[in-house]
PDB file of C-alpha atoms and ligand atoms in Angstrom:
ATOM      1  CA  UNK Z 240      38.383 114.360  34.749  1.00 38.00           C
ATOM      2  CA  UNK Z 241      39.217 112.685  31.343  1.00 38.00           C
ATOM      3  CA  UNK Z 242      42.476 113.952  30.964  1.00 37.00           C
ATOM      4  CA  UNK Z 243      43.214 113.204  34.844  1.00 41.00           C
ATOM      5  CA  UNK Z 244      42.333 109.175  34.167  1.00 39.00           C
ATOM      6  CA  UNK Z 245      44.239 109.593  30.804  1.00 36.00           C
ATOM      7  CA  UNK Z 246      47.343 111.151  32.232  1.00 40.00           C
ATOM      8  CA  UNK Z 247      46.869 108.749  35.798  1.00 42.00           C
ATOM      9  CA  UNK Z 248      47.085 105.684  33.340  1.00 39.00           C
ATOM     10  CA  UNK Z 249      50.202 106.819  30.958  1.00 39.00           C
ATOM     11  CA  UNK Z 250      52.085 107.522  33.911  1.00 43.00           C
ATOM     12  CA  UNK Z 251      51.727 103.780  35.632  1.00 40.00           C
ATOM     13  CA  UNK Z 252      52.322 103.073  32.034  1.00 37.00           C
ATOM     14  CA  UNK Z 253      55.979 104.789  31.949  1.00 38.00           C
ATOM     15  CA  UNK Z 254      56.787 104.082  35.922  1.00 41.00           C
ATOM     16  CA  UNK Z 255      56.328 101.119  38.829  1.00 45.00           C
ATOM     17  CA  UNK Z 256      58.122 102.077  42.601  1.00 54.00           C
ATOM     18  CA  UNK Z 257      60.873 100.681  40.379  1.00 52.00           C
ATOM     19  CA  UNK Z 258      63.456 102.799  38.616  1.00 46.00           C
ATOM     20  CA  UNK Z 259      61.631 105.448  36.757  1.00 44.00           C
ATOM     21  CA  UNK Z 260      61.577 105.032  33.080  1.00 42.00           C
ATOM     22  CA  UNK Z 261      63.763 106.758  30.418  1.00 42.00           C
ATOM     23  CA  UNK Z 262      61.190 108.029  28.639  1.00 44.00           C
ATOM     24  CA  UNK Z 263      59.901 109.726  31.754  1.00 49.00           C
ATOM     25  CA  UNK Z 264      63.011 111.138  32.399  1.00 50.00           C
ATOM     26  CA  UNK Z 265      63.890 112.908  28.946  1.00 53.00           C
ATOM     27  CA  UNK Z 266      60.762 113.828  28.081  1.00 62.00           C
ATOM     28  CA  UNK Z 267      59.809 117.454  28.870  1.00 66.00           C
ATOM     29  CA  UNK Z 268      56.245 117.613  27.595  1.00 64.00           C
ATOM     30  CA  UNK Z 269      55.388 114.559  29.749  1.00 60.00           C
ATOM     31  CA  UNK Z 270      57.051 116.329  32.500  1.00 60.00           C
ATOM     32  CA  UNK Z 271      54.956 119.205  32.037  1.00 63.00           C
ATOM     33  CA  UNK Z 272      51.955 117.412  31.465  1.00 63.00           C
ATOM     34  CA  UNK Z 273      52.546 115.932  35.019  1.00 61.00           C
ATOM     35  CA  UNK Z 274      52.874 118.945  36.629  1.00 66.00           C
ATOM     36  CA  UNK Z 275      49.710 120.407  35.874  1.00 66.00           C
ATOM     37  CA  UNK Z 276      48.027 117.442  36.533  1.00 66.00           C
ATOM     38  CA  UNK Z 277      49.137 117.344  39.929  1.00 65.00           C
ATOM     39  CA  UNK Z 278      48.237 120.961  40.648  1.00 63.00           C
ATOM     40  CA  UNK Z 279      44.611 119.951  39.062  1.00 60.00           C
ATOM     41  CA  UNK Z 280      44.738 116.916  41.261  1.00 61.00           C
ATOM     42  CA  UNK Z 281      45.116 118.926  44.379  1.00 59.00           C
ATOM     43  CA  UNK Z 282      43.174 121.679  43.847  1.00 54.00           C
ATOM     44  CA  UNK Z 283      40.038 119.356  42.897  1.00 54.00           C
ATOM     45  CA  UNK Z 284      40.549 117.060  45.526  1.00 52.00           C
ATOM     46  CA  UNK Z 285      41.605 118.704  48.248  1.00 55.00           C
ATOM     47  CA  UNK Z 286      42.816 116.536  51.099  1.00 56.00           C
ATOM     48  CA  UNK Z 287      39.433 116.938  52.808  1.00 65.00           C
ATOM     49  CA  UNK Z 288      38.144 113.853  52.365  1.00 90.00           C
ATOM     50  CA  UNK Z 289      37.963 110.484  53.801  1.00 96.00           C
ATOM     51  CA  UNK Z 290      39.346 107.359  52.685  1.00 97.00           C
ATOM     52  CA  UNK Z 291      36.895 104.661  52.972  1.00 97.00           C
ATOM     53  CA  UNK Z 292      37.564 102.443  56.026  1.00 98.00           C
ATOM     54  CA  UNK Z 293      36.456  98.455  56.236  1.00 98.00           C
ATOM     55  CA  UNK Z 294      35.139  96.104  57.967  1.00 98.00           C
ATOM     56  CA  UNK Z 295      37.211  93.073  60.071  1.00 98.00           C
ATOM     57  CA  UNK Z 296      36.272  90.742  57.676  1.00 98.00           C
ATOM     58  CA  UNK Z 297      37.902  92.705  54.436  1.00 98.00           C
ATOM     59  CA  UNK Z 298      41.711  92.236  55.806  1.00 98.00           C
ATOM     60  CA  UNK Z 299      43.748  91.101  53.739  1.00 97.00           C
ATOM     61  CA  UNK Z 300      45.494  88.674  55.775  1.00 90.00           C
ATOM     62  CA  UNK Z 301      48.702  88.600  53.706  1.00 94.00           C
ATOM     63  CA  UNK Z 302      49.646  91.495  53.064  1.00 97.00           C
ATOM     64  CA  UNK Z 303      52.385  92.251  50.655  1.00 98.00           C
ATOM     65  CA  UNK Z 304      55.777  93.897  51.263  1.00 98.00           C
ATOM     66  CA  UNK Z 305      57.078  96.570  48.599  1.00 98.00           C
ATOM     67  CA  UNK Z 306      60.015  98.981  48.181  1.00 98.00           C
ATOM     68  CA  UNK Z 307      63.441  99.066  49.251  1.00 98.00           C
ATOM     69  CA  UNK Z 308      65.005  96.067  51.124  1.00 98.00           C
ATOM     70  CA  UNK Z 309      64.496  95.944  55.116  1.00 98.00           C
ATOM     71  CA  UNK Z 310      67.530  97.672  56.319  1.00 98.00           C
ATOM     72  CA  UNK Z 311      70.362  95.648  57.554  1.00 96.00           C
ATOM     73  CA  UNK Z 312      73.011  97.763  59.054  1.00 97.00           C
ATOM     74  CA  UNK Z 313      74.059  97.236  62.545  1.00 98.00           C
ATOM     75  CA  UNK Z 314      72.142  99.931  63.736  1.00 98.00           C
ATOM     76  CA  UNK Z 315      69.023  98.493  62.407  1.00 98.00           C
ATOM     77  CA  UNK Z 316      70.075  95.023  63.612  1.00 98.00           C
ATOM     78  CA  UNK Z 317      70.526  96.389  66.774  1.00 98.00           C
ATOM     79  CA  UNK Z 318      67.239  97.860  67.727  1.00 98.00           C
ATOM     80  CA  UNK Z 319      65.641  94.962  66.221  1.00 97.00           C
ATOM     81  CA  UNK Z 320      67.706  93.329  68.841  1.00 97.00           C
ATOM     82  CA  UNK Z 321      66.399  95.426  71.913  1.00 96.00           C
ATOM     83  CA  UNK Z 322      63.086  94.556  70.471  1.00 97.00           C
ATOM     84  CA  UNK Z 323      63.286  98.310  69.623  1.00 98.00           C
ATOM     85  CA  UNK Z 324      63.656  99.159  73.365  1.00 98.00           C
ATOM     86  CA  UNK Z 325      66.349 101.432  72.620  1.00 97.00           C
ATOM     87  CA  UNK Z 326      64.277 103.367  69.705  1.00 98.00           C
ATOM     88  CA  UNK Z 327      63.268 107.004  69.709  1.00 98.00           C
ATOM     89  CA  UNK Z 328      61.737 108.914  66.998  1.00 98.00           C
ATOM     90  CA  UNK Z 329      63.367 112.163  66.794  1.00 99.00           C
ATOM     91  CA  UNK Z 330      60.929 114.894  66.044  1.00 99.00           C
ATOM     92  CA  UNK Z 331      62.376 118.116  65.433  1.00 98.00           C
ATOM     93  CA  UNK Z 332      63.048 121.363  62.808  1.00 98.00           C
ATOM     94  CA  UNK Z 333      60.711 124.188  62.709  1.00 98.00           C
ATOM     95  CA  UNK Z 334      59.242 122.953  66.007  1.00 99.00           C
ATOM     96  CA  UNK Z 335      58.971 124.565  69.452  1.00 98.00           C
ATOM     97  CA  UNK Z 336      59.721 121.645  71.432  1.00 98.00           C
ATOM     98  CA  UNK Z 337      62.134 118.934  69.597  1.00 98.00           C
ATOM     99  CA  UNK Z 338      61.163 115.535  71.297  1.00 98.00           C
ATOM    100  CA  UNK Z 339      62.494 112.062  71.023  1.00 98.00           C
ATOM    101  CA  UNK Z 340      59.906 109.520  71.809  1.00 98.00           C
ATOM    102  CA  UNK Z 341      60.246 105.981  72.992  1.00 98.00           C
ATOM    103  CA  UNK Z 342      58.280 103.410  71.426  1.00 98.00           C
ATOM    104  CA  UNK Z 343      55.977 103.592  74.911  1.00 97.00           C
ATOM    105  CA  UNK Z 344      55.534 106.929  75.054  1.00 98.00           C
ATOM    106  CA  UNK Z 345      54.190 107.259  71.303  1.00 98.00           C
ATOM    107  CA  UNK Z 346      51.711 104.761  72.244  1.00 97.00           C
ATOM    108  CA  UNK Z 347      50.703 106.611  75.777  1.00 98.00           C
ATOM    109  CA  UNK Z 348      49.868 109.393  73.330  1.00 98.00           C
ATOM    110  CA  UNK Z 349      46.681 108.153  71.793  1.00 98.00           C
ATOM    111  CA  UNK Z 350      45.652 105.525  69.739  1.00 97.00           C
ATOM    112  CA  UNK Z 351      43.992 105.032  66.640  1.00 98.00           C
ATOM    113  CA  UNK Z 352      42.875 102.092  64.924  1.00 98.00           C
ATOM    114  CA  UNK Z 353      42.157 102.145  60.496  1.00 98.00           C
ATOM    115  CA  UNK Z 354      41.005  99.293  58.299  1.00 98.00           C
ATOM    116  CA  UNK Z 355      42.014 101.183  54.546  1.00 98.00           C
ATOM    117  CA  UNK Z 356      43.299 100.198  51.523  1.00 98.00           C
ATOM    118  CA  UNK Z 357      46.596 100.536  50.928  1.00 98.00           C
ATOM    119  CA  UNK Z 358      47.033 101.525  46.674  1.00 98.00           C
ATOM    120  CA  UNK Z 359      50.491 101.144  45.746  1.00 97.00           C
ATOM    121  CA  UNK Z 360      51.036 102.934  41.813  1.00 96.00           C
ATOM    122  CA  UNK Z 361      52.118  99.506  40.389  1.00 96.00           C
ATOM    123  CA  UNK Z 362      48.722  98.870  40.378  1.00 96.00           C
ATOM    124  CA  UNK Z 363      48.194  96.562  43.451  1.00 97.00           C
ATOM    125  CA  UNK Z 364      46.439  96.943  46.898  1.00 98.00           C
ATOM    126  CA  UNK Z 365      45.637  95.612  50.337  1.00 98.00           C
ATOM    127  CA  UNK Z 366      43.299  96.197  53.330  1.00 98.00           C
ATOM    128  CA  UNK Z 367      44.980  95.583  56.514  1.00 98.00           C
ATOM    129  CA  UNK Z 368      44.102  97.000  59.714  1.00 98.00           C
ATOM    130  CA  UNK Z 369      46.553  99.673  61.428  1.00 98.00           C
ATOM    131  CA  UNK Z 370      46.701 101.340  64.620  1.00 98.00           C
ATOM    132  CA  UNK Z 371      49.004 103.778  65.981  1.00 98.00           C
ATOM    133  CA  UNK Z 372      48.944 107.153  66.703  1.00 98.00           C
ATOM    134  CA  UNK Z 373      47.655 110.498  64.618  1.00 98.00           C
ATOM    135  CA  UNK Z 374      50.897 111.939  63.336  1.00 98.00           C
ATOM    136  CA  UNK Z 375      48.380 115.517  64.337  1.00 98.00           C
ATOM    137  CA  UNK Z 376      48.765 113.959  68.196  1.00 98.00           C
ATOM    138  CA  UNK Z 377      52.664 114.042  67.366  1.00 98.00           C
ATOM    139  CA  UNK Z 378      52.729 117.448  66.345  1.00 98.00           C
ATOM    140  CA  UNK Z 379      50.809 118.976  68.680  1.00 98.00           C
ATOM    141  CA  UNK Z 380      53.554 117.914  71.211  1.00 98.00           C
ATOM    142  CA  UNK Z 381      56.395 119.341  69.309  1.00 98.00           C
ATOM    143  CA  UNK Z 382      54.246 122.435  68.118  1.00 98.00           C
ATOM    144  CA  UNK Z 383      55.193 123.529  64.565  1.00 98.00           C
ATOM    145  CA  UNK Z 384      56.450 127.210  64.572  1.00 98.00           C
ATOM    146  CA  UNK Z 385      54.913 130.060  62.660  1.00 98.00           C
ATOM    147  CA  UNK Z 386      56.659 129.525  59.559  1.00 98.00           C
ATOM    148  CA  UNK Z 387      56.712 125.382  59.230  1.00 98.00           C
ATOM    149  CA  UNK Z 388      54.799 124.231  56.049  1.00 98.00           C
ATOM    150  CA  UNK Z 389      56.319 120.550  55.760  1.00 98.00           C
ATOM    151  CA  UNK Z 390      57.004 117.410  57.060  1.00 98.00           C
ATOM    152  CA  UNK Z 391      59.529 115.564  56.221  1.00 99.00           C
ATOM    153  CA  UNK Z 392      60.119 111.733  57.395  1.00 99.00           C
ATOM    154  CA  UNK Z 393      63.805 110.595  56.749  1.00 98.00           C
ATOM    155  CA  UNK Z 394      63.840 106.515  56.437  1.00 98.00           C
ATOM    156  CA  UNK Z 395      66.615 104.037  57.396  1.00 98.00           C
ATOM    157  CA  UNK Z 396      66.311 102.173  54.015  1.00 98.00           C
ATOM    158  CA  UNK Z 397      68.651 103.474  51.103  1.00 98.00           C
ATOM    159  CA  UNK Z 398      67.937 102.794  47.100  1.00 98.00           C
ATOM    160  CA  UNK Z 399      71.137 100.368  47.780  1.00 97.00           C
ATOM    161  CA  UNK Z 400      73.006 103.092  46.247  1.00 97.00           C
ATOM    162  CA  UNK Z 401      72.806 104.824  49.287  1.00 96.00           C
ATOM    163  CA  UNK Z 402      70.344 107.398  48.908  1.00 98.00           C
ATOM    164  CA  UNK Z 403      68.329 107.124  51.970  1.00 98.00           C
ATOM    165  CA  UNK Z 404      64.504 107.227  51.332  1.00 98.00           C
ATOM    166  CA  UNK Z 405      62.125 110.219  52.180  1.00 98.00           C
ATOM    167  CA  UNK Z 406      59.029 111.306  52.183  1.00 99.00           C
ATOM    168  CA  UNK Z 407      56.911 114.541  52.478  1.00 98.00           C
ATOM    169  CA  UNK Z 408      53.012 115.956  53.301  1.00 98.00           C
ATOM    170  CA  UNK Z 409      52.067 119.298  54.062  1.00 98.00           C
ATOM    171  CA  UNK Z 410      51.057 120.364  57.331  1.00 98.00           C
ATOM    172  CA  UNK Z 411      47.071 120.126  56.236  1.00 97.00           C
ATOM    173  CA  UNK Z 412      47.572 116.116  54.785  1.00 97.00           C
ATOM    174  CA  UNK Z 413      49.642 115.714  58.153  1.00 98.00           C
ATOM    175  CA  UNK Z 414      46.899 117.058  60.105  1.00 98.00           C
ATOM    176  CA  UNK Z 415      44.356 114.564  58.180  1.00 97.00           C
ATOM    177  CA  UNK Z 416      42.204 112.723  60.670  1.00 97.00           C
ATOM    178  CA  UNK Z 417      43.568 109.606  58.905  1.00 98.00           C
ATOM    179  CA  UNK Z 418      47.386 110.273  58.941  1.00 98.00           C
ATOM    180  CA  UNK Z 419      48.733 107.841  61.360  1.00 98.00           C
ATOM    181  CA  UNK Z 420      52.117 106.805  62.578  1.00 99.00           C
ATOM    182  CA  UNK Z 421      51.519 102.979  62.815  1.00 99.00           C
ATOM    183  CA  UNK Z 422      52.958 100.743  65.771  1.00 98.00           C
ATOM    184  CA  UNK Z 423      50.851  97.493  64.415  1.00 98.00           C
ATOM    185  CA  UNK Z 424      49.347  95.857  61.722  1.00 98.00           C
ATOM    186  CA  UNK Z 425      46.489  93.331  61.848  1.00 98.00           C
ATOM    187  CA  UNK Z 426      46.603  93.149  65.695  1.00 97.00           C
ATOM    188  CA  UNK Z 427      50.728  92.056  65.834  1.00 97.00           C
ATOM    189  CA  UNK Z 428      53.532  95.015  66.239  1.00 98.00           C
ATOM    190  CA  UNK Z 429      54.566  95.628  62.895  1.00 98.00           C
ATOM    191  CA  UNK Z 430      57.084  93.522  61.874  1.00 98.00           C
ATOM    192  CA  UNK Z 431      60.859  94.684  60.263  1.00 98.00           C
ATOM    193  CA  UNK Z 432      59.530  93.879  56.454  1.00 98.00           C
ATOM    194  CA  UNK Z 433      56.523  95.959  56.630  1.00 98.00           C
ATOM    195  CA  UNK Z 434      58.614  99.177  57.790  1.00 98.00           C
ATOM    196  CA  UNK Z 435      58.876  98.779  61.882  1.00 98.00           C
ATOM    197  CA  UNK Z 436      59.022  99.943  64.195  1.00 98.00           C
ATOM    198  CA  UNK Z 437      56.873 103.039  63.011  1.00 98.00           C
ATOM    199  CA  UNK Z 438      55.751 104.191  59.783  1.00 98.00           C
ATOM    200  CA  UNK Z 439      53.273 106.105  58.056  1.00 99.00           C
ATOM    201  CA  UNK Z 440      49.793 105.647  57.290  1.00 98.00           C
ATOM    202  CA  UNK Z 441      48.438 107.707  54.865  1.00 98.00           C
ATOM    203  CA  UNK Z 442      45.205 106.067  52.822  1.00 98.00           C
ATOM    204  CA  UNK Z 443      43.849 109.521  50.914  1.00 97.00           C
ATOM    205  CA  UNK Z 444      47.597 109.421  49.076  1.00 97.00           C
ATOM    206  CA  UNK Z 445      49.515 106.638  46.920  1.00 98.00           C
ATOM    207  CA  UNK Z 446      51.216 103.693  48.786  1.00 98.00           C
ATOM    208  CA  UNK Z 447      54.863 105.293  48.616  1.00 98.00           C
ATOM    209  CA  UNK Z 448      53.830 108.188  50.291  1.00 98.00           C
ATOM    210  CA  UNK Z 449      53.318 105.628  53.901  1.00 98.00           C
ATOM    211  CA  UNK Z 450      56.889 106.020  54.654  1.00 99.00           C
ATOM    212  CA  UNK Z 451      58.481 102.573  56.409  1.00 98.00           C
ATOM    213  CA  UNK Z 452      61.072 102.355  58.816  1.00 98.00           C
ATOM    214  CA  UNK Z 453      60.972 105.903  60.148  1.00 99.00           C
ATOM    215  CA  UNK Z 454      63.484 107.589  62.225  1.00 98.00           C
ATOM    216  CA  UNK Z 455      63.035 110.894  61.918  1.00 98.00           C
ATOM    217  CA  UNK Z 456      60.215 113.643  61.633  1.00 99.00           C
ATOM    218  CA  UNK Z 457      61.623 117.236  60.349  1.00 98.00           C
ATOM    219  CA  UNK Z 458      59.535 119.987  59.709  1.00 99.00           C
ATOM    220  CA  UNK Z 459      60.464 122.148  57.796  1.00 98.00           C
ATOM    221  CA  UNK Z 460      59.366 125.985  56.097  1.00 98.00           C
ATOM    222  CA  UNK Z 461      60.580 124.306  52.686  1.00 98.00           C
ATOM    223  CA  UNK Z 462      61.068 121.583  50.509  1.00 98.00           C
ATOM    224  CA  UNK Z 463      64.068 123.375  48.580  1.00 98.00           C
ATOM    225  CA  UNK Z 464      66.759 122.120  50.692  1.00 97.00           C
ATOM    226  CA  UNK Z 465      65.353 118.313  51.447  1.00 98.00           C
ATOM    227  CA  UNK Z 466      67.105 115.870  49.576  1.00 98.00           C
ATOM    228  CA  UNK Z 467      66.877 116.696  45.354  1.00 98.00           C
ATOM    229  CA  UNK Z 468      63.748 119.065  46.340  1.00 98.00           C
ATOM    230  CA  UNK Z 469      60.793 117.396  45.190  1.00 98.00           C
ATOM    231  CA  UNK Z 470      59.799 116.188  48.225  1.00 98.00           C
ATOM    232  CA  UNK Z 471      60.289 112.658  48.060  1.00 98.00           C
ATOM    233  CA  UNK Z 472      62.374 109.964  47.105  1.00 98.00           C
ATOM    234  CA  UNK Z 473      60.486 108.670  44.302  1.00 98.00           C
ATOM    235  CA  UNK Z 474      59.118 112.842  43.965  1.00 98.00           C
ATOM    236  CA  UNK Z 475      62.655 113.251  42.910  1.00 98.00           C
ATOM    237  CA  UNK Z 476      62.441 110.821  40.213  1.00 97.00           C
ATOM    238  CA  UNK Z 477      59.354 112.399  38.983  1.00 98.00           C
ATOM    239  CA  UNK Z 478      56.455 111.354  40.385  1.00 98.00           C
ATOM    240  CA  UNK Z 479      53.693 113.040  41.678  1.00 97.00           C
ATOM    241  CA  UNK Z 480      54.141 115.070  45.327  1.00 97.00           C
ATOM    242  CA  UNK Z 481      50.692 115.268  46.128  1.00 96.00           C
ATOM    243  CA  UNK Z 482      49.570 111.432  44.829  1.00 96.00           C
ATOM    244  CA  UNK Z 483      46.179 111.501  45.879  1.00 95.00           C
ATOM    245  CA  UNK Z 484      43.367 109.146  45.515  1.00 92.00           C
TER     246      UNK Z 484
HETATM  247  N1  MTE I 594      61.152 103.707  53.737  1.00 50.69           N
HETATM  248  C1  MTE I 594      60.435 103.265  52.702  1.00 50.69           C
HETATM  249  N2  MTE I 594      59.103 103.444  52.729  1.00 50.69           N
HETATM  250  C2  MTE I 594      58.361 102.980  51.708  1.00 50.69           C
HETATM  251  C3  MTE I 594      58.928 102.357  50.580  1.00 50.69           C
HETATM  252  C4  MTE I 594      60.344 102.182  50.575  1.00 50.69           C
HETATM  253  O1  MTE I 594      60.943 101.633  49.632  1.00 50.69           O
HETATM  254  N3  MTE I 594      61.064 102.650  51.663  1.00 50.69           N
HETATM  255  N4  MTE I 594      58.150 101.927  49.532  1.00 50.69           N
HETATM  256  C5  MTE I 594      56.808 102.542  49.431  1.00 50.69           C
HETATM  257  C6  MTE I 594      55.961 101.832  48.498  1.00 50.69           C
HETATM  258  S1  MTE I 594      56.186 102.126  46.851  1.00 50.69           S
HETATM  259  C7  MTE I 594      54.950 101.011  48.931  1.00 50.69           C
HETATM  260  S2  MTE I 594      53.838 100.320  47.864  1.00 50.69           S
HETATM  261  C8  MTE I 594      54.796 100.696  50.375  1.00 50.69           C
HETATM  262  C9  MTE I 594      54.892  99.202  50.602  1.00 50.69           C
HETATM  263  O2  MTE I 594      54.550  98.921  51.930  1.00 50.69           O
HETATM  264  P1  MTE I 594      54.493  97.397  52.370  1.00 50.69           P
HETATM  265  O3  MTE I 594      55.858  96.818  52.175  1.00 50.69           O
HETATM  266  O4  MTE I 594      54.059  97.417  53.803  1.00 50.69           O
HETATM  267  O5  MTE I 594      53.480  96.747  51.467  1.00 50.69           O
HETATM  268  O6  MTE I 594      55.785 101.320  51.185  1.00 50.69           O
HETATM  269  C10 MTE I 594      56.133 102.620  50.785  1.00 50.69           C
HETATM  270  N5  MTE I 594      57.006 103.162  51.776  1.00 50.69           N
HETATM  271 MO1   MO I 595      54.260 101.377  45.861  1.00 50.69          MO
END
């Protein structure tokens, strides 16, 4: 557990959600040391437990925005526009029935409301209160096929270089009675900075796991073939897949 805290605090240390650092990058042995760490991580954590969930009174009623700038293309623009009336999450891959849902019909599905901390690795948090639907709801409608392991959410925000930003969880952490695709936060529909009109909700796993601005759901058998193959955006820079807390 020492070496966990010990390697947890060199690697805020070396790296923020901004560009990783150098040393990070060229060193091997710190590489290395990550790796294990992570395997450690997950195998003595699990993703069985709970995050803890609070009370009205703990919101944070500002709650800060992080990451990538809110996209600004014209196809963004434009379903801002329609108020996202003319949105549809496209759910598809290793899935028996592909769907593309309309704002409405994700929220006919079920709903589920979470008052959790969201711990971002630059060493910051917030409590707001989410509610959405179960991204296990989601899947359950598509049904994941035999040999899907992953899923994948593909963002409309790039790095401004033009690398688009993703994000990964395993079909267990997916299935986690706290994974949630969020329409809302603190009682208003999530709003364009904070990643609308859905995004991920994940409070057992570090802040840039909860994927903003989503508009696509793959899954997938493997990770190989998504984006550099680490599984995430930031995953590809070298941090952590599994990130929990
Ligand atoms: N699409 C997308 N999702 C993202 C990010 C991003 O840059 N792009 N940043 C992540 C990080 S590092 C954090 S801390 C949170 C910030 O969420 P907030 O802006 O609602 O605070 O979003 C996460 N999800
Ligand atoms: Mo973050």
């Amino acid at each position: 557990m020492r070496r966990r805290l010990f390697i947890a605090s060199s690697v805020s240390a070396l790296a923020g959600c901004g560009p990783i650092s150098a040393a990070l990058n060229g060193n091997d042995g710190v590489r290395r040391a990550l790796a294990s760490a992570e395997a450690l991580n997950h195998a003595l954590i699990g993703t069985h437990g709970l995050a803890r969930e609070y009370g009205e009174r703990d919101v944070d009623r500002h709650f800060r925005i992080n990451g990538f700038a809110t996209p600004s293309d014209a196809h963004y623009a434009d379903l801002l526009a329609s108020k996202f009336a003319r949105y549809r999450l496209i759910v598809d891959g290793a899935v028996e029935r592909p769907a593309a849902f309309s704002l409405s019909r994700l929220d006919g599905l079920a709903r589920q409301t979470q008052i959790t901390r969201h711990d971002c690795v630059e060493g910051w948090s917030a409590i707001g209160k989410w509610s959405g639907v179960p991204l296990r709801v989601v899947l359950d409608e598509v049904r994941p096929r035999d040999y899907a392991r992953y899923v994948v959410f593909r963002c409309m925000d790039n790095d401004g270089a033009g690398t688009l930003y993703y994000e990964s969880l395993d079909l267990h952490q997916a299935r986690h009675p706290q994974a949630l695709l969020a329409l809302r936060l603190n009682d208003a529909p999530l709003d364009a900075d904070h990643g609308a009109p859905v995004r991920l909700r994940v409070p057992t796993q570090l802040g840039y796991k909860s994927a903003k601005w989503i508009a696509r759901i793959e899954v997938v058998g493997s990770l190989a073939r998504v984006g550099g193959g680490q599984g995430g955006y930031w995953e590809d820079q070298g941090y952590e897949w599994y990130a929990g807390i």
